[in-house]
Short mmCIF file of C-alpha atoms and ligand atoms in Angstrom, two decimals:
data_model
loop_
_atom_site.label_atom_id
_atom_site.label_comp_id
_atom_site.label_asym_id
_atom_site.label_seq_id
_atom_site.Cartn_x
_atom_site.Cartn_y
_atom_site.Cartn_z
CA UNK A 14 -0.02 0.29 -0.05
CA UNK A 15 1.02 3.27 -1.02
CA UNK A 16 0.77 6.90 0.99
CA UNK A 17 -2.45 8.69 0.77
CA UNK A 18 -3.90 10.05 -2.37
CA UNK A 19 -4.61 13.01 -2.53
CA UNK A 20 -6.04 15.51 -5.61
CA UNK A 21 -3.39 16.58 -7.43
CA UNK A 22 -2.42 13.21 -7.31
CA UNK A 23 -5.34 12.76 -9.93
CA UNK A 24 -3.72 15.33 -11.71
CA UNK A 25 -0.10 13.77 -12.12
CA UNK A 26 -1.93 9.78 -12.95
CA UNK A 27 -3.21 11.64 -15.63
CA UNK A 28 0.37 12.94 -16.88
CA UNK A 29 1.73 9.82 -16.85
CA UNK A 30 -1.40 7.96 -18.57
CA UNK A 31 -2.03 5.90 -15.56
CA UNK A 32 -6.17 5.30 -15.19
CA UNK A 33 -8.03 6.45 -12.52
CA UNK A 34 -10.34 3.69 -10.68
CA UNK A 35 -13.19 4.98 -8.47
CA UNK A 36 -16.37 3.84 -6.83
CA UNK A 37 -18.69 5.08 -4.57
CA UNK A 38 -18.64 4.03 -0.86
CA UNK A 39 -21.45 5.42 1.50
CA UNK A 40 -20.26 2.88 4.69
CA UNK A 41 -17.15 2.17 6.68
CA UNK A 42 -16.85 -1.90 5.12
CA UNK A 43 -17.71 0.01 1.25
CA UNK A 44 -14.50 2.09 2.61
CA UNK A 45 -12.45 -0.83 3.60
CA UNK A 46 -12.97 -3.27 0.51
CA UNK A 47 -12.58 -0.65 -1.83
CA UNK A 48 -9.64 0.72 -0.04
CA UNK A 49 -8.61 -3.21 0.12
CA UNK A 50 -8.80 -3.59 -3.66
CA UNK A 51 -6.49 -0.54 -4.33
CA UNK A 52 -9.15 1.80 -6.11
CA UNK A 53 -7.95 5.19 -5.98
CA UNK A 54 -10.48 7.61 -5.08
CA UNK A 55 -14.55 7.34 -3.22
CA UNK A 56 -17.01 8.83 -4.09
CA UNK A 57 -19.92 9.74 -1.07
CA UNK A 58 -22.65 9.99 -3.86
CA UNK A 59 -25.54 12.01 -3.14
CA UNK A 60 -26.87 8.04 -5.20
CA UNK A 61 -27.33 7.00 -1.64
CA UNK A 62 -30.52 8.61 -2.25
CA UNK A 63 -31.34 6.13 -4.41
CA UNK A 64 -29.01 3.16 -3.16
CA UNK A 65 -29.42 3.48 0.34
CA UNK A 66 -32.46 5.87 0.99
CA UNK A 67 -34.89 3.97 -1.34
CA UNK A 68 -35.78 7.74 -2.91
CA UNK A 69 -36.81 8.34 -6.46
CA UNK A 70 -34.43 10.56 -7.24
CA UNK A 71 -31.26 12.53 -5.48
CA UNK A 72 -33.50 15.28 -4.99
CA UNK A 73 -34.66 14.74 -1.57
CA UNK A 74 -30.89 14.30 -0.73
CA UNK A 75 -29.84 16.47 2.59
CA UNK A 76 -26.41 16.94 3.40
CA UNK A 77 -26.51 15.90 6.62
CA UNK A 78 -27.32 12.63 5.41
CA UNK A 79 -24.23 12.90 2.86
CA UNK A 80 -22.53 14.10 6.46
CA UNK A 81 -24.00 10.99 7.79
CA UNK A 82 -22.06 8.75 5.09
CA UNK A 83 -19.35 10.60 5.03
CA UNK A 84 -18.20 9.90 7.92
CA UNK A 85 -18.74 5.87 7.99
CA UNK A 86 -16.46 6.65 4.99
CA UNK A 87 -13.34 8.75 6.83
CA UNK A 88 -14.15 6.42 9.81
CA UNK A 89 -12.24 3.53 7.79
CA UNK A 90 -9.12 5.68 7.06
CA UNK A 91 -8.81 4.73 3.24
CA UNK A 92 -5.40 5.59 1.58
CA UNK A 93 -8.31 6.67 -1.32
CA UNK A 94 -8.95 9.59 -2.49
CA UNK A 95 -12.88 10.73 -0.39
CA UNK A 96 -14.49 12.82 -2.27
CA UNK A 97 -18.02 14.07 -0.68
CA UNK A 98 -21.25 14.82 -3.09
CA UNK A 99 -22.95 18.13 -2.85
CA UNK A 100 -26.68 17.54 -2.86
CA UNK A 101 -28.71 19.12 -4.41
CA UNK A 102 -29.18 23.35 -2.86
CA UNK A 103 -25.95 22.91 -1.17
CA UNK A 104 -24.19 24.83 -2.92
CA UNK A 105 -26.42 27.23 -5.37
CA UNK A 106 -27.92 29.33 -3.18
CA UNK A 107 -24.85 31.37 -2.93
CA UNK A 108 -20.55 31.81 -2.28
CA UNK A 109 -21.29 31.51 1.21
CA UNK A 110 -23.29 28.59 1.79
CA UNK A 111 -21.44 26.95 -0.68
CA UNK A 112 -18.21 27.60 0.62
CA UNK A 113 -19.73 26.98 4.72
CA UNK A 114 -21.13 23.27 3.41
CA UNK A 115 -18.17 22.13 1.34
CA UNK A 116 -16.24 23.11 4.68
CA UNK A 117 -18.08 21.68 6.78
CA UNK A 118 -17.41 18.39 5.06
CA UNK A 119 -13.50 19.35 4.34
CA UNK A 120 -13.48 19.89 8.32
CA UNK A 121 -15.06 15.91 8.68
CA UNK A 122 -11.99 14.30 7.15
CA UNK A 123 -13.65 14.75 2.46
CA UNK A 124 -10.52 15.47 0.76
CA UNK A 125 -12.47 16.94 -1.53
CA UNK A 126 -16.17 17.93 -2.64
CA UNK A 127 -17.78 17.30 -5.69
CA UNK A 128 -20.45 19.71 -7.47
CA UNK A 129 -22.56 19.33 -10.79
CA UNK A 130 -23.02 21.57 -13.38
CA UNK A 131 -20.56 23.28 -16.07
CA UNK A 132 -20.54 26.64 -17.20
CA UNK A 133 -23.89 27.93 -14.78
CA UNK A 134 -21.60 26.87 -11.65
CA UNK A 135 -18.13 27.99 -12.68
CA UNK A 136 -18.21 31.00 -10.73
CA UNK A 137 -19.13 29.44 -7.48
CA UNK A 138 -16.08 26.11 -7.93
CA UNK A 139 -13.78 29.87 -7.76
CA UNK A 140 -15.47 30.57 -4.71
CA UNK A 141 -14.52 26.93 -2.92
CA UNK A 142 -11.00 26.37 -5.07
CA UNK A 143 -10.22 30.08 -3.49
CA UNK A 144 -10.58 29.23 -0.02
CA UNK A 145 -8.59 25.89 -0.63
CA UNK A 146 -11.59 23.69 -1.05
CA UNK A 147 -10.71 21.10 -3.86
CA UNK A 148 -13.24 20.55 -6.67
CA UNK A 149 -14.23 17.57 -8.21
CA UNK A 150 -16.64 18.62 -11.23
CA UNK A 151 -19.77 16.62 -12.81
CA UNK A 152 -21.02 17.39 -16.42
CA UNK A 153 -22.95 15.48 -19.06
CA UNK A 154 -26.09 13.85 -17.57
CA UNK A 155 -26.31 15.70 -13.97
CA UNK A 156 -29.07 13.46 -12.08
CA UNK A 157 -30.01 16.82 -10.20
CA UNK A 158 -31.46 18.84 -13.09
CA UNK A 159 -33.11 15.80 -14.50
CA UNK A 160 -36.38 17.82 -14.63
CA UNK A 161 -35.21 19.65 -16.72
CA UNK A 162 -33.44 17.69 -18.89
CA UNK A 163 -36.53 15.67 -19.29
CA UNK A 164 -35.23 12.45 -17.69
CA UNK A 165 -32.08 11.06 -17.35
CA UNK A 166 -31.14 10.92 -21.31
CA UNK A 167 -27.62 10.66 -23.27
CA UNK A 168 -26.23 13.14 -23.29
CA UNK A 169 -23.90 15.19 -26.22
CA UNK A 170 -25.60 13.77 -28.92
CA UNK A 171 -25.53 16.44 -31.35
CA UNK A 172 -22.86 19.72 -31.53
CA UNK A 173 -24.23 22.08 -29.89
CA UNK A 174 -25.09 19.90 -26.87
CA UNK A 175 -21.16 18.30 -27.45
CA UNK A 176 -20.14 22.53 -27.81
CA UNK A 177 -21.55 23.38 -24.12
CA UNK A 178 -20.32 20.00 -22.67
CA UNK A 179 -16.36 20.91 -23.71
CA UNK A 180 -17.23 24.33 -22.82
CA UNK A 181 -17.86 23.64 -19.31
CA UNK A 182 -15.53 21.26 -18.77
CA UNK A 183 -13.02 24.40 -19.74
CA UNK A 184 -14.42 27.03 -17.78
CA UNK A 185 -14.95 24.00 -14.71
CA UNK A 186 -11.00 23.93 -15.50
CA UNK A 187 -10.29 27.92 -14.79
CA UNK A 188 -12.09 27.28 -12.16
CA UNK A 189 -9.65 25.68 -10.41
CA UNK A 190 -11.26 22.02 -10.84
CA UNK A 191 -9.08 18.60 -9.84
CA UNK A 192 -10.85 16.48 -12.19
CA UNK A 193 -14.25 16.32 -14.05
CA UNK A 194 -16.77 13.41 -14.04
CA UNK A 195 -18.41 13.12 -17.41
CA UNK A 196 -21.65 11.03 -16.75
CA UNK A 197 -23.51 9.47 -19.87
CA UNK A 198 -22.57 11.23 -22.96
CA UNK A 199 -21.41 10.32 -26.02
CA UNK A 200 -17.95 8.43 -25.98
CA UNK A 201 -16.93 11.31 -28.81
CA UNK A 202 -17.65 13.80 -26.79
CA UNK A 203 -15.92 12.17 -23.72
CA UNK A 204 -12.71 11.75 -25.40
CA UNK A 205 -12.83 14.92 -26.49
CA UNK A 206 -13.11 16.41 -23.58
CA UNK A 207 -10.75 14.23 -22.23
CA UNK A 208 -8.07 16.08 -24.93
CA UNK A 209 -9.40 19.30 -24.37
CA UNK A 210 -8.18 19.50 -20.65
CA UNK A 211 -5.60 18.90 -18.68
CA UNK A 212 -7.37 17.58 -15.61
CA UNK A 213 -8.27 14.17 -15.79
CA UNK A 214 -11.90 12.92 -16.51
CA UNK A 215 -13.37 10.06 -14.56
CA UNK A 216 -16.18 8.47 -16.98
CA UNK A 217 -19.66 7.00 -15.63
CA UNK A 218 -21.78 6.04 -19.11
CA UNK A 219 -18.76 7.70 -21.22
CA UNK A 220 -16.91 5.38 -22.91
CA UNK A 221 -13.13 4.27 -22.60
CA UNK A 222 -11.63 7.40 -23.67
CA UNK A 223 -11.51 9.34 -20.20
CA UNK A 224 -8.88 9.52 -17.83
CA UNK A 225 -10.50 7.44 -15.22
CA UNK A 226 -13.79 5.41 -14.68
CA UNK A 227 -16.19 5.30 -11.79
CA UNK A 228 -19.73 3.61 -10.63
CA UNK A 229 -21.90 2.65 -8.20
CA UNK A 230 -20.56 0.24 -5.78
CA UNK A 231 -24.68 -1.11 -5.24
CA UNK A 232 -24.65 -1.64 -9.38
CA UNK A 233 -21.37 -3.02 -10.26
CA UNK A 234 -21.80 -5.57 -6.85
CA UNK A 235 -25.56 -6.61 -8.62
CA UNK A 236 -27.23 -5.36 -5.51
CA UNK A 237 -29.22 -3.37 -7.62
CA UNK A 238 -30.56 -5.63 -9.90
CA UNK A 239 -31.99 -2.78 -11.99
CA UNK A 240 -28.53 -0.91 -12.81
CA UNK A 241 -28.23 2.12 -15.94
CA UNK A 242 -27.63 0.30 -19.13
CA UNK A 243 -24.01 1.47 -18.82
CA UNK A 244 -22.89 -1.23 -15.54
CA UNK A 245 -21.27 -3.82 -16.10
CA UNK A 246 -22.27 -6.33 -12.90
CA UNK A 247 -18.81 -7.56 -11.30
CA UNK A 248 -20.77 -9.54 -8.68
CA UNK A 249 -24.18 -10.75 -8.36
CA UNK A 250 -25.25 -10.11 -5.47
CA UNK A 251 -28.44 -9.62 -4.98
CA UNK A 252 -29.09 -13.16 -5.27
CA UNK A 253 -26.12 -13.65 -3.48
CA UNK A 254 -27.77 -12.29 -0.02
CA UNK A 255 -31.20 -12.68 -1.02
CA UNK A 256 -30.20 -16.68 -0.45
CA UNK A 257 -28.34 -16.54 2.34
CA UNK A 258 -30.74 -14.69 3.99
CA UNK A 259 -33.67 -17.03 2.93
CA UNK A 260 -31.56 -20.22 4.09
CA UNK A 261 -30.97 -17.60 7.95
CA UNK A 262 -34.28 -18.00 7.78
CA UNK A 263 -34.94 -21.67 6.90
CA UNK A 264 -32.17 -22.85 9.65
CA UNK A 265 -33.48 -20.08 12.54
CA UNK A 266 -37.26 -21.73 11.36
CA UNK A 267 -36.08 -25.38 11.50
CA UNK A 268 -34.41 -24.90 14.87
CA UNK A 269 -30.54 -26.13 13.42
CA UNK A 270 -29.45 -22.36 13.76
CA UNK A 271 -27.19 -21.91 15.83
CA UNK A 272 -26.19 -24.97 15.84
CA UNK A 273 -23.82 -26.50 19.00
CA UNK A 274 -20.66 -24.92 17.84
CA UNK A 275 -22.39 -21.69 17.79
CA UNK A 276 -23.59 -22.04 21.41
CA UNK A 277 -21.87 -21.69 25.08
CA UNK A 278 -22.75 -23.90 27.75
CA UNK A 279 -22.32 -23.54 31.24
CA UNK A 280 -19.72 -25.85 33.60
CA UNK A 281 -21.51 -28.86 35.17
CA UNK A 282 -20.41 -27.57 38.57
CA UNK A 283 -22.10 -24.63 38.18
CA UNK A 284 -25.14 -25.39 36.87
CA UNK A 285 -25.96 -28.40 39.13
CA UNK A 286 -25.47 -25.01 41.89
CA UNK A 287 -28.02 -23.01 39.40
CA UNK A 288 -30.58 -25.96 39.77
CA UNK A 289 -30.44 -26.62 43.21
CA UNK A 290 -30.81 -22.28 43.40
CA UNK A 291 -33.88 -22.39 41.33
CA UNK A 292 -35.66 -25.43 43.19
CA UNK A 293 -35.03 -23.62 46.45
CA UNK A 294 -35.93 -20.41 45.31
CA UNK A 295 -39.40 -19.62 45.48
CA UNK A 296 -41.83 -18.59 42.13
CA UNK A 297 -44.87 -16.86 42.24
O1 KIV B 308 -23.48 10.37 -6.79
C1 KIV B 308 -23.29 9.42 -7.45
O2 KIV B 308 -23.14 8.42 -7.11
C2 KIV B 308 -22.27 10.31 -8.65
C3 KIV B 308 -21.85 9.68 -9.63
C4 KIV B 308 -22.78 8.89 -10.57
C5 KIV B 308 -20.64 9.92 -10.37
O3 KIV B 308 -22.72 11.26 -8.96
#
């Protein structure tokens, strides 16, 4: 295991052509396992709204909810970079509010924060980076804007949209981001962005010509049985967990769990004493 990964290490990785691997993490064990696997970055994503809380979108997620899960990830003390997502309305209202909210998560142990949006939020990003808060951008599909976008639709399908995405990436770079997530965007546009900026691009559903990749941990482990189309499942934990829980329930009902090796006894002498005591004790 090497030393702690910081935002500038992401930029170094792009320079030397080393791919960056990220995954979302919401719990102590998510973080522990991902770190053990050598993952470079952990995002405490607002996707927790769906995969942890069961909300229909990321819009209801609060700063307190992200902080709760951030605390668990920080407690794992990972070598990986910890990025805390800024939920909807925690950074858009004013620069002051954005700095205060992002700053709270940095004080808790996040190494950086992530905000959704491009050109339209570049001034907010600049305010954050100016006070020393490392920021990861997020362009292409912005789930926090799905109402305006007419759903979770593929971005960069026409030249005008592609140009807007590329200009957004450049504006974010100017504002001081150390990396940019590109979500559900045509691969050629993601590749153009990757060529156009010095900071690394971390893609999700935006092709292979990026500097790194990120997936939601519940999707790649197959806990979520209906992930987005761009996900590759590396395990089928939904069915494995289902089988394990069903077998546990069956064993308890049949009386075969716990078994002798999962139970602990008192010595014969002490048991005799206890029985004697119970015999001599009046019960109502
Ligand atoms: O919240 C999240 O998990 C994300 C990733 C999809 C990048 O923003």
